[in-house]
Tab-separated table of C-alpha atoms in Angstrom:
chain	number	residue	atom	x	y	z
Z	192	MET	CA	98.422	107.601	113.691
Z	193	THR	CA	96.652	104.661	114.720
Z	194	GLU	CA	93.338	106.515	114.616
Z	195	GLU	CA	93.463	106.871	110.621
Z	196	ARG	CA	94.295	103.262	109.398
Z	197	PRO	CA	91.766	100.990	108.646
Z	198	PHE	CA	90.112	98.558	111.101
Z	199	GLU	CA	91.473	95.763	109.804
Z	200	GLU	CA	95.197	96.779	109.331
Z	201	LEU	CA	94.896	97.179	113.567
Z	202	GLN	CA	93.691	93.866	113.863
Z	203	LYS	CA	96.316	92.670	111.680
Z	204	GLU	CA	99.095	94.112	113.786
Z	205	LEU	CA	97.594	92.848	116.406
Z	206	GLU	CA	97.195	89.050	115.805
Z	207	ASP	CA	100.746	89.660	114.337
Z	208	ILE	CA	102.203	90.929	117.774
Z	209	VAL	CA	100.500	88.101	119.176
Z	210	ALA	CA	102.285	85.438	116.787
Z	211	ARG	CA	105.308	86.783	117.625
Z	212	LEU	CA	105.110	86.552	121.087
Z	213	GLU	CA	104.083	83.208	120.599
Z	214	ARG	CA	106.904	82.514	118.486
Z	215	GLY	CA	108.552	83.341	121.702
Z	216	ASP	CA	111.778	84.818	120.408
Z	217	VAL	CA	111.687	87.792	121.564
Z	218	ALA	CA	113.653	89.831	124.327
Z	219	VAL	CA	111.866	90.626	127.891
Z	220	ASP	CA	111.993	94.320	127.418
Z	221	ASP	CA	110.944	93.987	123.723
Z	222	ALA	CA	108.179	91.795	124.666
Z	223	ILE	CA	106.746	94.231	127.153
Z	224	ALA	CA	106.694	97.316	124.258
Z	225	LEU	CA	104.926	94.651	122.390
Z	226	PHE	CA	102.365	94.116	124.955
Z	227	ARG	CA	101.770	97.728	125.442
Z	228	ARG	CA	101.402	98.112	121.867
Z	229	GLY	CA	98.848	94.860	121.371
Z	230	GLU	CA	97.082	96.361	124.030
Z	231	GLU	CA	96.694	99.812	122.767
Z	232	LEU	CA	95.408	98.335	119.021
Z	233	TYR	CA	93.185	96.138	121.153
Z	234	LYS	CA	91.512	99.047	122.569
Z	235	THR	CA	91.407	101.053	119.715
Z	236	CYS	CA	89.769	97.944	117.826
Z	237	VAL	CA	87.142	97.879	120.589
Z	238	ALA	CA	86.262	101.174	120.177
Z	239	ARG	CA	85.667	101.386	116.640
Z	240	LEU	CA	83.137	98.735	117.129
Z	241	GLN	CA	81.061	100.358	119.667
Z	242	GLY	CA	79.061	102.918	118.098
Z	243	ALA	CA	75.697	103.748	118.944
Z	244	GLU	CA	73.785	103.107	115.590
Z	245	LEU	CA	73.837	102.884	112.254
Z	246	ARG	CA	74.505	106.532	110.661
Z	247	ILE	CA	72.833	107.226	106.971
Z	248	GLU	CA	74.643	109.760	104.665
Z	249	GLU	CA	72.795	110.761	101.456
Z	250	LEU	CA	74.868	111.668	98.880
Z	251	THR	CA	73.357	113.699	95.699
Z	252	VAL	CA	75.059	113.775	92.209
Z	253	THR	CA	74.296	116.889	90.517
Z	254	ASP	CA	73.332	115.772	86.519
Z	255	ALA	CA	76.211	116.776	84.238
Z	256	GLU	CA	73.376	116.558	81.248
X	97	MET	CA	61.893	113.484	22.810
X	98	MET	CA	58.767	114.893	21.022
X	99	TYR	CA	56.022	113.256	19.526
X	100	GLY	CA	53.729	116.307	18.230
X	101	GLU	CA	52.432	117.796	21.449
X	102	ARG	CA	53.397	114.963	23.797
X	103	LYS	CA	56.726	114.441	25.310
X	104	VAL	CA	58.203	110.857	25.632
X	105	PHE	CA	60.418	110.071	28.055
X	106	THR	CA	62.738	107.012	27.406
X	107	VAL	CA	62.655	104.243	30.028
X	108	SER	CA	66.163	105.317	31.099
X	109	SER	CA	65.691	109.084	31.619
X	110	PHE	CA	62.576	108.180	32.903
X	111	ASN	CA	63.929	105.991	35.595
X	112	ARG	CA	67.078	108.625	35.987
X	113	GLY	CA	64.455	111.115	36.591
X	114	ILE	CA	62.854	109.115	39.369
X	115	ALA	CA	66.152	107.725	40.778
X	116	SER	CA	67.351	111.271	41.369
X	117	TYR	CA	64.097	112.597	42.982
X	118	LEU	CA	64.000	109.335	45.269
X	119	GLY	CA	67.497	110.388	45.880
X	120	ARG	CA	66.236	113.719	47.796
X	121	LEU	CA	64.067	111.641	50.285
X	122	PRO	CA	65.819	112.001	54.159
X	123	ALA	CA	67.197	108.728	55.528
X	124	VAL	CA	64.577	106.821	57.421
X	125	TRP	CA	64.283	103.909	59.801
X	126	VAL	CA	62.117	101.066	58.557
X	127	GLU	CA	60.946	97.946	60.437
X	128	GLY	CA	60.137	94.724	59.151
X	129	GLU	CA	60.674	90.268	58.795
X	130	VAL	CA	63.828	89.169	56.880
X	131	THR	CA	62.025	86.852	54.450
X	132	GLU	CA	64.764	86.508	52.125
X	133	LEU	CA	68.360	87.037	52.667
X	134	ARG	CA	70.975	86.315	50.159
X	135	ARG	CA	74.411	86.967	50.409
X	136	ASN	CA	77.598	85.588	48.368
X	137	GLU	CA	81.377	86.143	48.987
X	138	ALA	CA	81.417	87.323	45.377
X	139	TRP	CA	78.981	89.993	45.346
X	140	ALA	CA	79.957	93.530	46.524
X	141	THR	CA	76.640	94.090	47.544
X	142	VAL	CA	73.727	91.770	50.478
X	143	PHE	CA	70.010	91.426	49.438
X	144	VAL	CA	67.087	90.923	51.813
X	145	THR	CA	63.608	91.133	51.452
X	146	LEU	CA	61.720	92.831	53.896
X	147	LYS	CA	58.385	92.157	54.514
X	148	ASP	CA	55.802	93.920	56.503
X	149	PRO	CA	54.164	91.114	59.030
X	150	THR	CA	50.725	92.599	59.194
X	151	THR	CA	50.047	93.378	55.642
X	152	GLY	CA	52.560	91.424	53.999
X	153	ALA	CA	53.944	94.324	51.961
X	154	THR	CA	57.659	93.931	50.883
X	155	LEU	CA	60.901	95.958	50.390
X	156	ASN	CA	63.675	95.241	48.868
X	157	VAL	CA	66.987	96.318	50.904
X	158	THR	CA	70.430	96.055	49.505
X	159	ILE	CA	73.503	97.021	51.742
X	160	PRO	CA	76.989	96.830	51.206
X	161	ARG	CA	78.551	93.454	51.946
X	162	ARG	CA	81.429	94.758	54.427
X	163	THR	CA	79.303	96.823	56.069
X	164	PHE	CA	76.996	93.601	56.697
X	165	ASP	CA	79.874	91.421	57.692
X	166	ARG	CA	81.108	94.382	60.416
X	167	LEU	CA	77.499	93.776	62.048
X	168	GLU	CA	78.108	90.500	62.938
X	169	LEU	CA	74.404	89.864	63.200
X	170	ALA	CA	74.018	86.464	62.311
X	171	LEU	CA	70.304	87.202	60.389
X	172	GLU	CA	68.296	84.440	59.966
X	173	GLU	CA	65.192	84.614	57.941
X	174	GLY	CA	62.258	85.533	59.991
X	175	GLU	CA	63.992	87.843	62.436
X	176	ALA	CA	62.312	91.342	63.082
X	177	VAL	CA	64.891	94.082	62.195
X	178	HIS	CA	65.216	97.694	62.087
X	179	VAL	CA	66.783	99.136	58.771
X	180	SER	CA	68.245	102.438	58.654
X	181	GLY	CA	68.774	103.919	55.061
X	182	ARG	CA	67.424	105.910	51.871
X	183	ALA	CA	64.972	105.192	48.950
X	184	GLU	CA	67.113	103.445	46.329
X	185	PHE	CA	65.724	103.705	42.617
X	186	TYR	CA	67.374	100.701	40.646
X	187	GLU	CA	67.388	102.070	37.279
X	188	LEU	CA	68.442	99.553	35.236
X	189	LYS	CA	65.094	97.561	36.474
X	190	GLY	CA	63.073	100.503	37.454
X	191	GLU	CA	63.068	98.510	40.921
X	192	LEU	CA	62.370	100.551	44.447
X	193	GLY	CA	64.289	99.537	47.363
X	194	LEU	CA	65.843	100.642	50.172
X	195	ARG	CA	70.064	101.281	50.633
X	196	ALA	CA	70.564	100.205	54.230
X	197	THR	CA	73.461	101.495	56.253
X	198	THR	CA	72.642	99.690	58.874
X	199	ILE	CA	70.723	96.789	59.968
X	200	GLU	CA	69.498	95.860	63.949
X	201	ARG	CA	68.141	93.183	65.094
X	202	ILE	CA	65.104	94.177	67.403
X	203	GLY	CA	63.713	92.854	70.597
X	204	ILE	CA	66.358	90.572	73.324
X	205	GLY	CA	68.055	88.728	70.308
X	206	GLY	CA	69.939	92.050	69.300
X	207	HIS	CA	70.501	93.051	73.099
X	208	LEU	CA	71.771	89.501	73.635
X	209	LEU	CA	74.288	90.070	70.523
X	210	ALA	CA	75.828	92.881	71.608
X	211	LEU	CA	76.193	92.038	75.258
X	212	GLU	CA	78.054	88.925	74.069
X	213	ARG	CA	80.230	90.967	72.072
X	214	LEU	CA	81.040	93.880	74.614
X	215	LYS	CA	81.515	90.442	77.195
X	216	ARG	CA	84.198	89.015	74.580
X	217	LYS	CA	85.723	92.348	74.082
X	218	LEU	CA	86.053	93.322	77.826
X	219	ALA	CA	87.447	89.973	78.593
X	220	ALA	CA	90.044	90.077	76.171
X	221	GLU	CA	91.249	93.013	77.885
X	222	GLY	CA	91.552	91.210	81.156
X	223	LEU	CA	88.758	93.076	82.864
X	224	PHE	CA	87.017	90.122	84.345
X	225	ALA	CA	90.554	88.745	85.279
X	226	PRO	CA	90.377	86.966	88.827
X	227	GLY	CA	93.436	88.471	89.373
X	228	ARG	CA	92.165	91.821	89.192
X	229	LYS	CA	89.747	91.042	92.037
X	230	ARG	CA	90.380	93.305	95.140
X	231	PRO	CA	89.791	91.981	98.759
X	232	LEU	CA	86.924	93.729	100.184
X	233	PRO	CA	87.625	95.747	103.583
X	234	ARG	CA	86.999	94.032	106.712
X	235	LEU	CA	85.581	96.766	108.186
X	236	PRO	CA	84.837	99.697	106.076
X	237	ARG	CA	84.824	103.148	107.613
X	238	ALA	CA	81.692	103.870	105.250
X	239	ILE	CA	79.709	101.618	102.864
X	240	GLY	CA	78.773	103.088	99.813
X	241	ILE	CA	75.258	102.441	98.279
X	242	LEU	CA	74.003	103.342	94.690
X	243	THR	CA	70.643	102.496	94.084
X	244	GLY	CA	67.702	103.351	92.336
X	245	ALA	CA	64.834	105.773	93.807
X	246	GLU	CA	62.327	102.938	94.488
X	247	ALA	CA	64.482	100.147	95.789
X	248	ALA	CA	63.461	97.616	98.111
X	249	ALA	CA	67.272	96.317	97.871
X	250	ARG	CA	68.146	99.698	99.407
X	251	GLY	CA	66.045	98.874	102.257
X	252	ASP	CA	67.014	95.029	102.645
X	253	LEU	CA	70.803	95.832	102.444
X	254	ILE	CA	70.485	98.403	104.796
X	255	ALA	CA	68.693	96.544	107.398
X	256	THR	CA	71.212	93.353	107.088
X	257	ILE	CA	74.336	96.112	107.550
X	258	GLY	CA	72.569	97.597	110.172
X	259	ALA	CA	71.678	94.188	112.215
X	260	ARG	CA	75.549	92.648	111.475
X	261	PHE	CA	76.801	95.820	112.572
X	262	PRO	CA	75.359	98.523	113.942
X	263	ALA	CA	78.027	100.957	114.432
X	264	ALA	CA	78.289	100.982	110.609
X	265	LYS	CA	77.950	104.305	108.352
X	266	VAL	CA	76.087	103.918	104.790
X	267	VAL	CA	76.579	106.740	102.451
X	268	ILE	CA	73.589	106.331	99.946
X	269	CYS	CA	73.609	107.948	96.487
X	270	GLU	CA	70.525	107.638	94.770
X	271	ALA	CA	70.364	107.308	90.954
X	272	ARG	CA	68.476	106.631	87.528
X	273	VAL	CA	69.295	102.661	87.302
X	274	GLN	CA	66.504	102.421	83.993
X	275	GLY	CA	66.498	104.180	80.321
X	276	LYS	CA	69.148	105.634	78.279
X	277	THR	CA	70.394	108.105	80.672
X	278	ALA	CA	71.227	105.419	83.185
X	279	PRO	CA	74.417	104.483	82.606
X	280	THR	CA	75.735	108.091	82.724
X	281	ALA	CA	73.904	108.584	86.080
X	282	ILE	CA	75.234	105.549	87.465
X	283	VAL	CA	79.170	105.972	86.644
X	284	ALA	CA	78.890	109.723	87.781
X	285	ALA	CA	77.538	108.133	91.501
X	286	LEU	CA	79.890	105.387	91.606
X	287	SER	CA	82.498	108.061	91.494
X	288	ALA	CA	80.731	110.612	93.558
X	289	LEU	CA	80.804	107.432	96.028
X	290	ALA	CA	84.165	106.498	95.589
X	291	ALA	CA	85.496	110.259	96.310
X	292	HIS	CA	83.842	110.236	99.654
X	293	PRO	CA	86.523	110.323	102.310
X	294	GLU	CA	85.388	107.293	104.231
X	295	VAL	CA	83.777	104.945	101.599
X	296	ASP	CA	85.868	101.732	101.539
X	297	VAL	CA	83.314	99.580	99.549
X	298	VAL	CA	80.699	100.379	97.003
X	299	VAL	CA	77.439	98.167	96.316
X	300	LEU	CA	75.611	98.138	93.613
X	301	ALA	CA	72.040	97.310	94.679
X	302	ARG	CA	69.589	97.130	91.825
X	303	GLY	CA	66.533	94.584	92.330
X	304	GLY	CA	64.934	92.479	90.050
X	305	GLY	CA	63.988	93.827	86.796
X	306	SER	CA	63.697	92.661	83.047
X	307	PHE	CA	66.580	92.135	80.898
X	308	GLU	CA	66.010	95.777	79.170
X	309	ASP	CA	65.457	97.268	82.381
X	310	LEU	CA	69.107	95.754	83.664
X	311	LEU	CA	70.649	96.581	80.579
X	312	PRO	CA	72.488	100.358	81.899
X	313	PHE	CA	74.212	97.764	84.374
X	314	SER	CA	75.992	95.910	81.084
X	315	ASP	CA	76.504	99.115	79.449
X	316	GLU	CA	80.209	99.487	78.788
X	317	ALA	CA	80.975	102.742	80.674
X	318	VAL	CA	79.271	101.396	83.915
X	319	VAL	CA	81.267	98.228	83.309
X	320	ARG	CA	84.544	99.872	82.753
X	321	ALA	CA	84.178	102.218	86.049
X	322	VAL	CA	83.262	99.399	88.036
X	323	ALA	CA	86.371	97.852	87.417
X	324	ALA	CA	88.112	101.193	87.435
X	325	LEU	CA	86.854	101.967	91.008
X	326	SER	CA	89.504	103.442	93.456
X	327	VAL	CA	87.691	101.274	96.268
X	328	PRO	CA	86.163	97.901	95.617
X	329	VAL	CA	82.772	97.175	93.817
X	330	VAL	CA	80.455	94.148	95.307
X	331	SER	CA	77.639	93.952	92.551
X	332	ALA	CA	74.349	93.163	93.800
X	333	VAL	CA	72.032	93.482	90.800
X	334	GLY	CA	69.332	92.053	89.473
X	335	HIS	CA	68.580	88.111	90.839
X	336	GLU	CA	70.562	84.803	91.049
X	337	GLN	CA	70.115	84.057	87.374
X	338	ASP	CA	70.914	87.486	85.851
X	339	THR	CA	74.781	88.319	84.630
X	340	PRO	CA	75.118	91.702	83.939
X	341	LEU	CA	78.368	92.104	82.998
X	342	CYS	CA	79.090	94.468	85.740
X	343	ASP	CA	78.639	91.541	88.040
X	344	LEU	CA	81.793	90.340	85.855
X	345	ALA	CA	83.851	93.314	86.536
X	346	ALA	CA	83.361	94.173	90.227
X	347	ASP	CA	85.173	92.731	93.238
X	348	ALA	CA	82.591	90.422	94.867
X	349	ARG	CA	79.213	89.685	93.502
X	350	ALA	CA	76.264	89.015	95.456
X	351	ALA	CA	73.013	87.063	94.973
X	352	THR	CA	70.510	89.488	96.844
X	353	PRO	CA	71.164	92.865	98.743
X	354	THR	CA	70.779	90.813	102.048
X	355	ALA	CA	73.845	88.532	100.629
X	356	ALA	CA	75.743	91.985	100.328
X	357	GLY	CA	75.106	93.449	103.484
X	358	GLY	CA	76.868	90.223	104.584
X	359	LEU	CA	80.042	90.729	102.265
X	360	VAL	CA	80.574	94.614	103.801
X	361	VAL	CA	79.932	94.835	106.959
X	362	PRO	CA	81.372	91.602	109.854
X	363	GLU	CA	79.530	90.048	112.218
X	364	LEU	CA	79.916	92.460	115.264
X	365	THR	CA	79.873	89.276	117.661
X	366	GLU	CA	82.634	87.429	115.634
X	367	LEU	CA	84.406	90.562	115.262
X	368	SER	CA	84.562	90.965	119.085
X	369	THR	CA	85.103	87.168	119.661
X	370	ALA	CA	88.152	87.445	117.876
X	371	LEU	CA	89.813	90.662	119.400
X	372	GLU	CA	89.146	89.390	122.707
X	373	SER	CA	90.861	85.988	121.737
X	374	SER	CA	93.626	88.096	120.406
X	375	ARG	CA	94.136	90.011	123.965
X	376	ARG	CA	93.838	86.905	125.574
X	377	ARG	CA	96.678	85.354	124.018
X	378	LEU	CA	98.468	88.408	123.971
X	379	GLY	CA	97.909	88.676	128.123
X	380	LEU	CA	99.191	84.717	128.161
X	381	THR	CA	102.149	84.865	125.570
X	382	VAL	CA	103.610	87.450	127.620
X	383	ARG	CA	103.074	86.051	130.687
X	384	ASN	CA	104.735	82.666	129.467
X	385	LEU	CA	107.659	85.004	128.132
X	386	LEU	CA	108.357	86.080	131.359
X	387	GLU	CA	107.708	82.971	133.308
X	388	ARG	CA	110.492	81.485	131.201
X	389	ASP	CA	112.300	84.169	131.514
X	390	ALA	CA	112.067	83.924	135.377
X	391	ALA	CA	113.141	80.102	135.173
X	392	ARG	CA	115.878	81.219	133.509
X	393	LEU	CA	117.163	83.229	136.026
X	394	ASP	CA	116.456	81.240	139.004
X	395	ARG	CA	118.399	78.235	137.478
X	396	LEU	CA	121.135	81.301	136.712
X	397	GLY	CA	121.273	82.154	140.283
X	398	ALA	CA	120.989	78.103	141.910
X	399	ARG	CA	124.131	77.802	139.803
X	400	LEU	CA	125.713	80.907	140.841
X	401	ARG	CA	125.431	80.312	144.240
X	402	ALA	CA	126.373	76.338	144.179
X	403	ALA	CA	129.749	77.411	142.489
X	404	PRO	CA	131.862	78.418	145.115
X	405	ARG	CA	130.976	74.749	147.056
X	406	LEU	CA	132.036	73.174	143.929
X	407	LEU	CA	135.269	74.889	143.521
X	408	LEU	CA	135.960	73.944	147.244
X	409	GLU	CA	134.948	70.355	146.098
X	410	ARG	CA	137.028	70.041	143.146
X	411	ARG	CA	140.023	71.907	145.197
X	412	ARG	CA	139.742	69.290	148.015
X	413	SER	CA	139.328	66.214	145.652
X	414	GLY	CA	142.266	67.156	144.048
X	415	LEU	CA	144.169	67.385	147.434
X	416	ASP	CA	143.140	63.893	148.386
X	417	HIS	CA	144.724	62.945	144.879
X	418	ALA	CA	148.111	64.585	145.895
X	419	GLY	CA	147.546	62.709	149.116
X	420	ALA	CA	147.472	59.604	147.526
X	421	ARG	CA	150.374	60.065	145.303
X	422	LEU	CA	152.364	61.585	148.014
X	423	SER	CA	151.631	58.622	150.357
X	424	ALA	CA	152.437	56.028	147.637
X	425	LEU	CA	156.219	57.657	147.426
X	426	SER	CA	156.910	57.809	150.822
X	427	PRO	CA	158.949	54.724	152.419
X	428	LEU	CA	156.562	54.308	155.181
X	429	ALA	CA	154.352	52.276	152.773
X	430	THR	CA	157.397	50.226	151.797
X	431	LEU	CA	158.113	49.160	155.427
X	432	GLU	CA	154.308	48.152	155.824
X	433	ARG	CA	155.272	45.584	153.245
X	434	GLY	CA	158.218	44.123	155.679
X	435	TYR	CA	160.854	46.049	154.435
X	436	ALA	CA	162.976	48.115	156.943
X	437	ILE	CA	165.593	50.925	157.341
X	438	VAL	CA	168.826	50.538	158.774
X	439	ARG	CA	170.987	53.618	159.900
X	440	ALA	CA	174.097	53.799	161.453
X	441	GLY	CA	173.764	57.208	163.320
X	442	ALA	CA	171.992	59.235	160.430
X	443	VAL	CA	172.717	57.410	157.525
X	444	ALA	CA	171.002	54.811	156.132
X	445	LEU	CA	172.910	51.856	155.179
X	446	ARG	CA	172.967	50.398	151.302
X	447	ASP	CA	176.227	48.290	151.612
X	448	THR	CA	178.918	46.858	154.510
X	449	SER	CA	181.370	48.992	153.485
X	450	SER	CA	181.222	51.535	156.756
X	451	THR	CA	180.000	49.151	159.100
X	452	SER	CA	182.099	46.860	161.581
X	453	PRO	CA	181.420	44.131	163.946
X	454	GLY	CA	180.396	45.861	167.352
X	455	ASP	CA	178.763	49.310	165.406
X	456	ARG	CA	175.974	50.268	166.817
X	457	LEU	CA	172.500	50.333	164.420
X	458	GLU	CA	169.473	51.400	164.411
X	459	ILE	CA	166.687	49.295	162.585
X	460	GLU	CA	163.516	51.262	161.799
X	461	LEU	CA	160.405	48.958	161.367
X	462	ALA	CA	156.850	49.862	160.180
X	463	SER	CA	155.667	50.527	163.886
X	464	GLY	CA	158.372	50.771	165.898
X	465	ALA	CA	162.319	50.649	165.912
X	466	LEU	CA	165.311	48.517	167.272
X	467	GLY	CA	168.574	49.344	168.417
X	468	ALA	CA	171.292	46.530	167.532
X	469	ARG	CA	174.761	45.795	167.284
X	470	VAL	CA	176.914	44.180	164.125
X	471	GLU	CA	178.384	40.776	164.952
X	472	ASP	CA	180.341	40.124	161.897
X	473	VAL	CA	180.336	41.812	158.474
X	474	ARG	CA	179.611	39.780	155.055
X	475	ALA	CA	181.265	41.690	151.960
């Protein structure tokens, strides 16, 4: 499910988790679950950033005329 | 009318004949300069004199006033126009003219006006409203690029994207961006790009060109397609000073293809920095939370361990208190102040009634006791 979502959504979720933890009104069990989720999001984001090189695809449109 | 062998026409019938002959001519376009324009609210017809600028030949043009007004041309004398119409013979005066169905200004003027009208119309529909602008994705899965075949713009754009964000993917769709068929081609390319499963943003990349070259990007169908596309559109058409209407309908505008590249992909380093910072804070906050909880636990533990001792102390101080109250009640304390207890046998004496001279008494003092005998008794 994580894979399919756009990068900025994942990054936003990560930032939200950090913000929640920083506010501190989180039970310890929840904090650990949030931390694990945050780590997972971080790894997914980093993986997205690491691609070898620019990929180029050409699209041709068949003329309607 | 016949005068012997001679067939003679009246002026009216001659004119009528010419009129009907000319009436069979097809509709044509005539180009010329407006030299005289007579329009009056009271007349049903507007009269224009058209001149051939090279020979000076002139032609009378008439056009219904309502048709003329609907064109919103605001024609000035001296302007070059194309007039579409049929030859017409004014029978009463025997004058030849052109009955126009439409007039178009030629050169940039007409286009500008048409453009201005279209702009007003689309603006009135709210197509350019800031509220319609969608945010661009921070990291699109793929960037759709629409360019013409030549396209230095395309090279610039791809180079910028590759430099900023090497892992990007671009999907390029070439289209004819100039000429009469360009609008159709551009609309088709736009929807093809938007239909691509990974394309999250589309860039219209078209380098500079003459005013006419850029006209397809102001075409109504193109502008509407840009506004209605299912993904955000960045318009990088022409140079800074050009404002094709697609610029206004797009979600973002870039002055150059390079600037467009900057809009559609983030700088990899910035993104990495943000991610690393998030992660550091993630670890830090969790540690802080855990430490905070550990400290709270420590405090609780300390209080728990301290509790029995506190309880004892409280009890002890209670006892001390009770002891104090008890000793306050003890007669011994009274004896300390100089009083004495006098007993006859086991009974403490309160009056003299049960004692007689010679009785033996015990006197208890704060410290020690005396044995005594009664000498006399006073009531």
